[in-house]
Amino acid sequence: MTSAFNGAVDGHIVIPGPHCGPGGTMHFNFGSTFAHDQRPKHEPFSTVPFRKDPDFVDRPDISDWIDQKCEAPASRAALVGLGGVGKSQLAIQYCHDARAAKPATWVFWVHAGTRARFEEAYRSIADRLKLPGRDDPKNNVLTLVRDWLCDESNGRWIMVLDNADDVEMFYPKRKRGHHVEEITPSLAAFVPQSHNGSILVTSRSKDVAARLVGGYKSIRDVHAMDDGQALQLLRTKLKDTSDESGIVDLIKALDRIPLAITQAAAYINRGARMTVQRYLVDFWRCDRKKSSLLNWDAGDLRRDESASNSVITTWEISFEQIRKERPSAADLLSLMSFFNPQGIPESVLRAYIESSPAESIDSISMAVDDSAFKDDLDMLIAYSLVKVTVNMEVCEMHQLVQFCTQEWLSLSDQTKQWGRRFTALMARVFPSGAYENWPKCQMLLPHRATRGYQLKLGVQHPTTIACSQHYSTLVQEIKEI
């Protein structure tokens, strides 16, 4: 007599002990094939490509905000700020801390700077998870990963979308070709709103971040460090801290920007006779030397391998993105880079933009209506390149942003033309030195065209000479009042 059992055995099946008569034979055949819904589970893992930073300087207010925002189910949050202010470093630290606190949590790191990098990250996740069908060219790997993320039985997960700066990559515009509407597949569709997952976005653009996380309430601005944090970072990065002279001055010169501080420390560390004080002397010596120092790239194990560690190059990415999305906003930034970085009067910017070609300065393709100016300014604010006062009367920018903007202009030989436009603008808007104009004169004097720009236009340039004489006359009139 032969008994057969033809079921799937997964360790939970109990087979009653059969018996047979004398001379009978029993055969047990145990298959190894699992039903689709009974596949063995993987242990949760992390795809964060960076180790935990032993020199990490905590910024508790931001770290606590991330913890709070990402704790809720299906939550989305974003860190927004200038390149180099530490957004990705905060995200890396959060991932390591989350894994340490809850090892059963999956952590996925997705570089979202380009579509290719996004797809590459999803392909890597599919391979690590050994998702069935991932090697079938008929299957969309993005869909496979999204479906896995949406399956709550897979457990809790966290995903970081790093450097999500290009809005058209996630929400492409509709293109019309041969009277047929062509739509590039949207990557936003593959970032699920799953109850068991949380998403943290880092971005240079507040507008892009708002679309990805569902509004501005879930965005945290990341600014430069405070003095204490910047000092701690510099001291941590320097191999020799026996000489404290110049340390405070250096962090102020670098606007307390973490990337600038880290690269400056690396430059100082590599020189046998280089000190903080000597670095400062070189930094202030001339624009060419300052440019060389800010362009220096020492590398960083905790920054994406495709990203530059040069401060100037890092910010030029933002400038180019703005030029691509809204050229008139790039023009506004170019003009603003010739002002003193603090107290830039909005009324003067409007006077330039609203001037007719006959009155101005130079022919330029800028919007002349108020709403267009506001949109330009809003874009610069969204990219954290410019700040405005509460009453919206004056603007300001980091001095390093100002300098890097002019370095960017020099790459396309636009420095002189923008210098001429700025100089002529100031000559036109500056009032007479009459008593009633004194407040306006005082507001505009810090932005005088001859300050630092003789090198740009040439001391003998007619515009420079005219403006210099004009300013001298006005200053004398004010003194005599």
Short mmCIF file of C-alpha atoms in Angstrom, two decimals:
data_model
loop_
_atom_site.label_atom_id
_atom_site.label_comp_id
_atom_site.label_asym_id
_atom_site.label_seq_id
_atom_site.Cartn_x
_atom_site.Cartn_y
_atom_site.Cartn_z
CA MET A 1 0.00 0.00 0.00
CA THR A 2 1.29 3.47 -0.87
CA SER A 3 0.26 6.68 0.97
CA ALA A 4 0.87 10.07 -0.63
CA PHE A 5 0.86 13.60 0.83
CA ASN A 6 0.96 16.29 -1.83
CA GLY A 7 0.85 19.56 0.14
CA ALA A 8 3.31 22.39 0.72
CA VAL A 9 5.33 21.91 3.89
CA ASP A 10 6.59 25.09 5.60
CA GLY A 11 7.25 23.88 9.14
CA HIS A 12 3.73 24.47 10.38
CA ILE A 13 2.20 21.35 8.79
CA VAL A 14 1.59 18.35 10.99
CA ILE A 15 1.33 14.99 9.20
CA PRO A 16 -0.48 12.29 11.15
CA GLY A 17 1.75 9.25 11.54
CA PRO A 18 0.59 6.69 8.93
CA HIS A 19 1.10 2.98 9.18
CA CYS A 20 1.17 0.07 6.79
CA GLY A 21 1.00 -3.64 7.03
CA PRO A 22 3.92 -6.06 7.06
CA GLY A 23 6.09 -5.74 3.95
CA GLY A 24 4.57 -2.33 3.07
CA THR A 25 6.68 0.70 2.02
CA MET A 26 6.19 4.37 2.94
CA HIS A 27 7.74 7.21 0.90
CA PHE A 28 7.82 10.83 2.12
CA ASN A 29 8.59 13.43 -0.55
CA PHE A 30 9.02 16.96 0.94
CA GLY A 31 9.00 19.72 -1.67
CA SER A 32 10.99 22.95 -1.19
CA THR A 33 8.73 25.27 -3.18
CA PHE A 34 7.00 28.02 -1.17
CA ALA A 35 3.70 29.51 -2.05
CA HIS A 36 3.99 33.11 -3.32
CA ASP A 37 2.57 34.59 -0.12
CA GLN A 38 4.76 32.43 2.07
CA ARG A 39 8.20 33.59 0.85
CA PRO A 40 10.79 33.83 3.60
CA LYS A 41 11.13 37.40 4.89
CA HIS A 42 14.39 39.36 4.61
CA GLU A 43 15.90 40.95 7.67
CA PRO A 44 15.46 44.75 7.47
CA PHE A 45 18.53 46.56 6.16
CA SER A 46 19.75 50.07 5.35
CA THR A 47 20.97 51.36 1.98
CA VAL A 48 22.43 54.60 3.39
CA PRO A 49 25.78 54.85 1.55
CA PHE A 50 27.50 56.88 4.27
CA ARG A 51 28.82 55.81 7.64
CA LYS A 52 27.87 57.70 10.76
CA ASP A 53 29.95 60.85 11.15
CA PRO A 54 32.08 60.78 14.30
CA ASP A 55 32.50 64.58 13.95
CA PHE A 56 28.79 65.30 13.57
CA VAL A 57 27.72 68.53 15.27
CA ASP A 58 24.16 68.17 16.43
CA ARG A 59 21.57 70.83 15.75
CA PRO A 60 18.96 69.69 18.29
CA ASP A 61 16.13 71.95 17.13
CA ILE A 62 16.28 70.48 13.63
CA SER A 63 16.92 66.89 14.74
CA ASP A 64 13.95 67.01 17.11
CA TRP A 65 11.77 68.43 14.35
CA ILE A 66 12.71 65.56 12.00
CA ASP A 67 11.96 62.96 14.69
CA GLN A 68 8.58 64.50 15.38
CA LYS A 69 7.56 64.90 11.75
CA CYS A 70 8.70 61.45 10.58
CA GLU A 71 7.20 59.53 13.50
CA ALA A 72 3.63 59.73 12.20
CA PRO A 73 2.41 57.06 9.73
CA ALA A 74 2.60 58.00 6.03
CA SER A 75 4.43 61.19 6.99
CA ARG A 76 6.50 63.39 4.69
CA ALA A 77 8.93 66.12 5.70
CA ALA A 78 11.60 68.19 3.96
CA LEU A 79 14.82 69.97 4.84
CA VAL A 80 15.41 72.96 2.57
CA GLY A 81 18.37 75.28 2.27
CA LEU A 82 21.50 76.31 0.41
CA GLY A 83 23.81 73.62 -0.85
CA GLY A 84 26.39 72.95 1.85
CA VAL A 85 24.35 74.00 4.91
CA GLY A 86 24.16 70.40 6.16
CA LYS A 87 20.77 69.07 4.99
CA SER A 88 22.11 65.69 3.87
CA GLN A 89 24.29 65.36 6.97
CA LEU A 90 21.24 65.82 9.18
CA ALA A 91 19.36 63.22 7.12
CA ILE A 92 22.26 60.73 7.37
CA GLN A 93 22.40 61.14 11.13
CA TYR A 94 18.64 60.67 11.41
CA CYS A 95 18.83 57.41 9.43
CA HIS A 96 21.57 55.96 11.61
CA ASP A 97 19.78 57.00 14.80
CA ALA A 98 16.47 55.54 13.57
CA ARG A 99 18.10 52.19 12.77
CA ALA A 100 19.82 52.10 16.14
CA ALA A 101 16.57 52.83 17.98
CA LYS A 102 14.44 50.46 15.88
CA PRO A 103 16.52 47.79 14.08
CA ALA A 104 13.38 46.32 12.52
CA THR A 105 13.00 49.46 10.39
CA TRP A 106 14.03 49.44 6.73
CA VAL A 107 15.98 52.52 5.64
CA PHE A 108 16.27 53.41 1.94
CA TRP A 109 18.50 56.18 0.56
CA VAL A 110 17.51 57.49 -2.89
CA HIS A 111 19.64 60.07 -4.65
CA ALA A 112 17.06 62.22 -6.43
CA GLY A 113 19.34 64.65 -8.26
CA THR A 114 18.68 63.07 -11.66
CA ARG A 115 16.21 60.59 -13.06
CA ALA A 116 19.02 58.12 -13.77
CA ARG A 117 20.21 58.23 -10.16
CA PHE A 118 16.65 57.80 -8.88
CA GLU A 119 16.10 54.74 -11.07
CA GLU A 120 19.51 53.36 -10.10
CA ALA A 121 18.58 53.57 -6.41
CA TYR A 122 15.28 51.77 -6.98
CA ARG A 123 17.07 49.08 -8.99
CA SER A 124 19.48 48.58 -6.09
CA ILE A 125 16.58 48.26 -3.64
CA ALA A 126 14.89 45.68 -5.88
CA ASP A 127 18.12 43.66 -6.04
CA ARG A 128 18.67 43.79 -2.29
CA LEU A 129 15.08 42.66 -1.71
CA LYS A 130 15.37 40.01 -4.47
CA LEU A 131 12.00 41.09 -5.84
CA PRO A 132 10.57 38.51 -8.28
CA GLY A 133 10.48 39.76 -11.86
CA ARG A 134 13.12 42.46 -11.37
CA ASP A 135 15.24 41.01 -14.18
CA ASP A 136 12.35 40.75 -16.61
CA PRO A 137 12.65 43.65 -19.09
CA LYS A 138 8.87 43.64 -19.42
CA ASN A 139 8.54 44.70 -15.77
CA ASN A 140 9.00 48.24 -14.46
CA VAL A 141 11.38 48.05 -11.50
CA LEU A 142 10.03 51.35 -10.18
CA THR A 143 6.58 49.77 -10.00
CA LEU A 144 7.90 46.64 -8.27
CA VAL A 145 9.60 48.68 -5.56
CA ARG A 146 6.60 50.96 -5.11
CA ASP A 147 4.29 47.96 -4.72
CA TRP A 148 6.63 46.44 -2.13
CA LEU A 149 6.67 49.72 -0.20
CA CYS A 150 2.88 49.84 -0.24
CA ASP A 151 2.60 46.32 1.24
CA GLU A 152 2.20 46.95 4.97
CA SER A 153 3.06 43.34 5.78
CA ASN A 154 6.68 44.18 4.90
CA GLY A 155 7.00 46.35 7.98
CA ARG A 156 8.04 49.88 8.82
CA TRP A 157 10.36 51.80 6.48
CA ILE A 158 12.00 55.20 6.06
CA MET A 159 13.06 56.70 2.74
CA VAL A 160 15.30 59.71 2.12
CA LEU A 161 14.99 61.53 -1.22
CA ASP A 162 18.29 63.39 -1.29
CA ASN A 163 18.88 66.46 -3.48
CA ALA A 164 15.39 66.56 -4.98
CA ASP A 165 15.86 69.91 -6.71
CA ASP A 166 14.32 69.54 -10.18
CA VAL A 167 10.55 69.88 -10.13
CA GLU A 168 10.15 68.65 -13.74
CA MET A 169 11.78 65.36 -12.83
CA PHE A 170 8.94 64.55 -10.45
CA TYR A 171 6.18 66.57 -12.12
CA PRO A 172 7.07 66.86 -15.82
CA LYS A 173 5.39 69.46 -17.99
CA ARG A 174 3.17 68.33 -20.83
CA LYS A 175 4.88 68.61 -24.20
CA ARG A 176 2.99 68.86 -27.46
CA GLY A 177 4.51 67.20 -30.50
CA HIS A 178 2.75 66.64 -33.82
CA HIS A 179 -0.54 67.63 -32.16
CA VAL A 180 -0.18 64.74 -29.72
CA GLU A 181 0.32 65.41 -26.02
CA GLU A 182 3.48 63.67 -24.85
CA ILE A 183 3.98 63.11 -21.12
CA THR A 184 7.24 62.00 -19.57
CA PRO A 185 6.46 59.47 -16.80
CA SER A 186 6.28 61.18 -13.43
CA LEU A 187 8.62 59.90 -10.72
CA ALA A 188 6.29 61.27 -8.04
CA ALA A 189 3.94 58.38 -8.81
CA PHE A 190 6.57 55.93 -7.54
CA VAL A 191 6.98 57.63 -4.16
CA PRO A 192 4.09 56.03 -2.26
CA GLN A 193 1.95 57.44 0.50
CA SER A 194 2.14 54.23 2.48
CA HIS A 195 0.80 53.97 6.02
CA ASN A 196 3.91 52.09 7.14
CA GLY A 197 6.46 54.43 5.61
CA SER A 198 7.95 57.90 6.17
CA ILE A 199 9.74 60.06 3.62
CA LEU A 200 12.35 62.73 4.32
CA VAL A 201 13.28 65.04 1.43
CA THR A 202 16.34 67.26 1.14
CA SER A 203 16.18 70.03 -1.45
CA ARG A 204 17.62 73.39 -2.41
CA SER A 205 14.19 74.50 -3.61
CA LYS A 206 11.34 75.18 -1.21
CA ASP A 207 8.81 75.00 -4.05
CA VAL A 208 9.95 71.51 -5.14
CA ALA A 209 9.96 70.31 -1.53
CA ALA A 210 6.45 71.66 -0.92
CA ARG A 211 5.07 69.65 -3.83
CA LEU A 212 6.77 66.46 -2.69
CA VAL A 213 5.70 66.67 0.95
CA GLY A 214 2.26 68.17 0.45
CA GLY A 215 2.71 71.75 1.64
CA TYR A 216 4.94 74.27 3.35
CA LYS A 217 3.96 73.21 6.88
CA SER A 218 6.08 70.09 6.49
CA ILE A 219 9.21 72.02 5.47
CA ARG A 220 12.05 73.04 7.75
CA ASP A 221 14.46 75.74 6.61
CA VAL A 222 18.08 74.83 7.29
CA HIS A 223 20.19 77.93 7.65
CA ALA A 224 23.84 78.47 8.48
CA MET A 225 25.01 77.21 11.88
CA ASP A 226 24.95 79.45 14.92
CA ASP A 227 28.29 80.66 16.30
CA GLY A 228 28.59 77.86 18.85
CA GLN A 229 27.88 75.09 16.34
CA ALA A 230 30.23 76.61 13.75
CA LEU A 231 33.05 76.89 16.29
CA GLN A 232 32.51 73.31 17.40
CA LEU A 233 32.61 72.09 13.79
CA LEU A 234 35.82 73.97 12.98
CA ARG A 235 37.57 72.79 16.14
CA THR A 236 36.46 69.22 15.47
CA LYS A 237 37.74 69.27 11.90
CA LEU A 238 41.10 70.93 12.63
CA LYS A 239 43.90 68.52 13.52
CA ASP A 240 45.70 71.20 15.56
CA THR A 241 43.64 73.48 17.78
CA SER A 242 46.47 74.69 20.00
CA ASP A 243 46.33 78.14 18.36
CA GLU A 244 42.86 79.65 18.69
CA SER A 245 43.72 82.99 17.08
CA GLY A 246 41.50 83.80 14.15
CA ILE A 247 39.00 80.97 14.69
CA VAL A 248 36.06 83.28 15.41
CA ASP A 249 37.00 85.55 12.51
CA LEU A 250 37.21 82.56 10.15
CA ILE A 251 33.73 81.23 10.85
CA LYS A 252 32.34 84.73 10.34
CA ALA A 253 34.23 85.11 7.05
CA LEU A 254 32.72 81.79 5.92
CA ASP A 255 29.20 82.86 7.00
CA ARG A 256 29.04 79.79 9.32
CA ILE A 257 28.32 77.56 6.29
CA PRO A 258 29.24 73.94 7.25
CA LEU A 259 30.65 72.98 3.82
CA ALA A 260 32.83 76.09 3.69
CA ILE A 261 34.12 75.43 7.23
CA THR A 262 34.86 71.76 6.51
CA GLN A 263 36.74 72.56 3.32
CA ALA A 264 38.70 75.37 4.97
CA ALA A 265 39.73 73.03 7.80
CA ALA A 266 40.85 70.41 5.27
CA TYR A 267 42.92 73.05 3.44
CA ILE A 268 44.55 74.18 6.68
CA ASN A 269 45.24 70.58 7.77
CA ARG A 270 47.07 69.70 4.56
CA GLY A 271 49.62 72.53 4.83
CA ALA A 272 52.58 72.01 7.14
CA ARG A 273 52.82 75.74 7.88
CA MET A 274 49.21 76.72 7.24
CA THR A 275 47.28 78.17 10.18
CA VAL A 276 43.83 79.67 10.60
CA GLN A 277 45.37 83.13 10.68
CA ARG A 278 47.32 82.58 7.47
CA TYR A 279 44.23 81.18 5.77
CA LEU A 280 42.36 84.37 6.70
CA VAL A 281 45.12 86.54 5.31
CA ASP A 282 44.95 84.65 2.00
CA PHE A 283 41.15 84.73 2.03
CA TRP A 284 41.01 88.52 2.26
CA ARG A 285 44.06 89.20 0.08
CA CYS A 286 42.19 89.48 -3.21
CA ASP A 287 39.18 88.10 -5.08
CA ARG A 288 41.35 85.74 -7.09
CA LYS A 289 42.79 84.10 -3.96
CA LYS A 290 39.38 83.93 -2.30
CA SER A 291 37.99 82.24 -5.41
CA SER A 292 40.82 79.72 -5.35
CA LEU A 293 40.14 78.83 -1.70
CA LEU A 294 36.38 78.52 -2.19
CA ASN A 295 36.90 76.41 -5.32
CA TRP A 296 39.18 73.97 -3.53
CA ASP A 297 37.70 70.48 -3.23
CA ALA A 298 39.15 68.14 -0.60
CA GLY A 299 36.42 65.52 -0.96
CA ASP A 300 34.15 64.25 1.80
CA LEU A 301 33.26 60.65 2.57
CA ARG A 302 29.80 61.71 3.73
CA ARG A 303 28.80 63.61 0.59
CA ASP A 304 27.55 62.03 -2.61
CA GLU A 305 30.41 61.05 -4.88
CA SER A 306 28.90 62.98 -7.79
CA ALA A 307 28.61 66.19 -5.77
CA SER A 308 31.37 68.78 -5.69
CA ASN A 309 32.74 69.84 -2.33
CA SER A 310 33.76 73.21 -3.73
CA VAL A 311 31.57 75.94 -2.27
CA ILE A 312 31.46 77.90 -5.53
CA THR A 313 30.60 74.86 -7.67
CA THR A 314 27.96 73.71 -5.16
CA TRP A 315 26.11 77.02 -5.38
CA GLU A 316 26.53 77.34 -9.13
CA ILE A 317 24.21 74.33 -9.39
CA SER A 318 21.47 76.44 -7.80
CA PHE A 319 22.25 79.42 -10.04
CA GLU A 320 22.01 77.29 -13.17
CA GLN A 321 18.77 75.68 -12.01
CA ILE A 322 17.25 79.14 -11.52
CA ARG A 323 18.48 80.26 -14.93
CA LYS A 324 16.83 77.17 -16.43
CA GLU A 325 13.51 77.58 -14.62
CA ARG A 326 13.17 81.38 -14.65
CA PRO A 327 15.82 83.45 -16.46
CA SER A 328 14.43 86.74 -15.13
CA ALA A 329 15.06 85.55 -11.55
CA ALA A 330 18.67 84.78 -12.49
CA ASP A 331 18.93 88.31 -13.87
CA LEU A 332 17.63 89.74 -10.61
CA LEU A 333 20.18 87.72 -8.65
CA SER A 334 22.94 88.97 -10.96
CA LEU A 335 21.99 92.58 -10.29
CA MET A 336 21.68 92.05 -6.52
CA SER A 337 25.19 90.61 -6.34
CA PHE A 338 26.59 94.11 -6.92
CA PHE A 339 24.87 95.61 -3.88
CA ASN A 340 26.19 95.52 -0.37
CA PRO A 341 24.84 92.13 0.79
CA GLN A 342 22.88 93.72 3.66
CA GLY A 343 20.04 96.22 3.36
CA ILE A 344 19.33 95.98 -0.38
CA PRO A 345 16.37 98.34 -0.97
CA GLU A 346 13.52 96.60 -2.73
CA SER A 347 12.41 99.95 -4.13
CA VAL A 348 15.67 100.25 -6.09
CA LEU A 349 15.29 96.77 -7.52
CA ARG A 350 11.78 97.66 -8.63
CA ALA A 351 13.02 100.94 -10.11
CA TYR A 352 15.45 99.01 -12.28
CA ILE A 353 12.98 96.40 -13.45
CA GLU A 354 10.20 98.87 -14.15
CA SER A 355 12.42 101.29 -16.08
CA SER A 356 11.76 101.57 -19.80
CA PRO A 357 14.56 100.79 -22.29
CA ALA A 358 14.83 104.51 -23.06
CA GLU A 359 15.52 105.38 -19.44
CA SER A 360 17.86 102.60 -18.59
CA ILE A 361 20.78 101.36 -18.09
CA ASP A 362 20.87 98.63 -20.77
CA SER A 363 18.37 96.57 -22.70
CA ILE A 364 17.38 93.54 -20.66
CA SER A 365 14.76 90.83 -20.83
CA MET A 366 13.17 91.34 -17.43
CA ALA A 367 9.48 91.47 -16.54
CA VAL A 368 8.07 94.92 -15.95
CA ASP A 369 4.96 94.14 -13.96
CA ASP A 370 4.85 93.86 -10.19
CA SER A 371 3.69 90.26 -10.12
CA ALA A 372 6.64 89.14 -12.25
CA PHE A 373 9.08 90.92 -9.94
CA LYS A 374 7.47 89.25 -6.95
CA ASP A 375 7.74 85.84 -8.63
CA ASP A 376 11.42 86.46 -9.37
CA LEU A 377 12.13 87.45 -5.79
CA ASP A 378 10.08 84.55 -4.43
CA MET A 379 12.18 82.10 -6.44
CA LEU A 380 15.41 83.49 -5.01
CA ILE A 381 13.91 83.23 -1.53
CA ALA A 382 12.73 79.68 -2.22
CA TYR A 383 16.32 78.73 -3.09
CA SER A 384 17.55 80.35 0.15
CA LEU A 385 19.79 82.73 -1.81
CA VAL A 386 18.01 85.85 -0.59
CA LYS A 387 16.12 86.85 2.54
CA VAL A 388 13.68 89.71 3.02
CA THR A 389 12.71 91.67 6.11
CA VAL A 390 9.29 91.21 7.63
CA ASN A 391 8.01 94.48 6.18
CA MET A 392 9.40 93.46 2.74
CA GLU A 393 11.33 96.74 2.30
CA VAL A 394 14.90 95.44 2.15
CA CYS A 395 16.61 92.23 1.07
CA GLU A 396 19.85 90.60 2.17
CA MET A 397 22.10 87.77 1.11
CA HIS A 398 25.12 85.93 2.49
CA GLN A 399 28.35 87.65 1.50
CA LEU A 400 29.61 84.29 0.23
CA VAL A 401 26.52 83.93 -1.95
CA GLN A 402 27.19 87.40 -3.31
CA PHE A 403 30.80 86.55 -4.09
CA CYS A 404 29.96 83.19 -5.67
CA THR A 405 27.27 84.79 -7.81
CA GLN A 406 29.85 87.16 -9.26
CA GLU A 407 32.24 84.26 -9.85
CA TRP A 408 29.40 82.55 -11.72
CA LEU A 409 28.87 85.69 -13.83
CA SER A 410 32.56 85.85 -14.66
CA LEU A 411 32.38 82.34 -16.17
CA SER A 412 30.07 83.67 -18.87
CA ASP A 413 31.80 87.06 -19.18
CA GLN A 414 28.79 88.91 -17.78
CA THR A 415 30.49 90.69 -14.88
CA LYS A 416 31.20 93.98 -16.68
CA GLN A 417 27.78 94.32 -18.25
CA TRP A 418 26.05 93.76 -14.91
CA GLY A 419 28.51 96.08 -13.21
CA ARG A 420 27.62 98.81 -15.72
CA ARG A 421 23.92 98.24 -15.18
CA PHE A 422 24.29 98.45 -11.43
CA THR A 423 26.51 101.54 -11.54
CA ALA A 424 24.18 103.42 -13.88
CA LEU A 425 21.17 102.41 -11.77
CA MET A 426 22.71 103.84 -8.62
CA ALA A 427 23.64 107.04 -10.41
CA ARG A 428 20.03 107.41 -11.55
CA VAL A 429 18.23 106.64 -8.28
CA PHE A 430 20.56 108.59 -5.99
CA PRO A 431 18.77 111.83 -5.00
CA SER A 432 20.33 115.21 -4.39
CA GLY A 433 21.86 115.89 -0.99
CA ALA A 434 18.94 118.09 0.09
CA TYR A 435 17.91 117.67 3.71
CA GLU A 436 14.64 115.95 2.87
CA ASN A 437 16.59 113.31 0.89
CA TRP A 438 19.09 112.60 3.64
CA PRO A 439 17.45 109.34 4.87
CA LYS A 440 17.41 107.93 1.34
CA CYS A 441 21.01 108.96 0.76
CA GLN A 442 22.07 107.23 3.97
CA MET A 443 20.25 104.08 2.88
CA LEU A 444 21.92 104.04 -0.53
CA LEU A 445 25.46 105.08 0.41
CA PRO A 446 26.53 101.55 1.52
CA HIS A 447 25.75 100.40 -2.03
CA ARG A 448 27.85 103.06 -3.80
CA ALA A 449 28.98 101.82 -7.19
CA THR A 450 32.67 102.61 -6.75
CA ARG A 451 32.96 100.28 -3.74
CA GLY A 452 34.99 97.35 -5.04
CA TYR A 453 33.76 97.62 -8.61
CA GLN A 454 36.46 99.85 -10.06
CA LEU A 455 38.31 96.62 -10.66
CA LYS A 456 35.28 95.28 -12.52
CA LEU A 457 34.70 98.29 -14.81
CA GLY A 458 38.09 99.96 -14.73
CA VAL A 459 39.01 103.11 -12.84
CA GLN A 460 38.95 105.16 -16.05
CA HIS A 461 35.61 103.81 -17.25
CA PRO A 462 33.34 106.84 -17.99
CA THR A 463 30.52 105.40 -15.86
CA THR A 464 32.87 104.81 -12.93
CA ILE A 465 34.27 108.35 -13.11
CA ALA A 466 30.81 109.93 -13.41
CA CYS A 467 29.42 107.94 -10.49
CA SER A 468 32.48 108.60 -8.36
CA GLN A 469 32.12 112.33 -8.90
CA HIS A 470 28.39 112.11 -8.26
CA TYR A 471 28.86 110.26 -4.98
CA SER A 472 31.62 112.61 -3.82
CA THR A 473 29.36 115.59 -4.41
CA LEU A 474 26.45 114.00 -2.58
CA VAL A 475 28.54 112.95 0.40
CA GLN A 476 29.95 116.46 0.68
CA GLU A 477 26.45 117.96 0.49
CA ILE A 478 25.27 115.65 3.28
CA LYS A 479 28.25 116.56 5.48
CA GLU A 480 27.49 120.24 5.03
CA ILE A 481 23.86 119.91 6.08
#
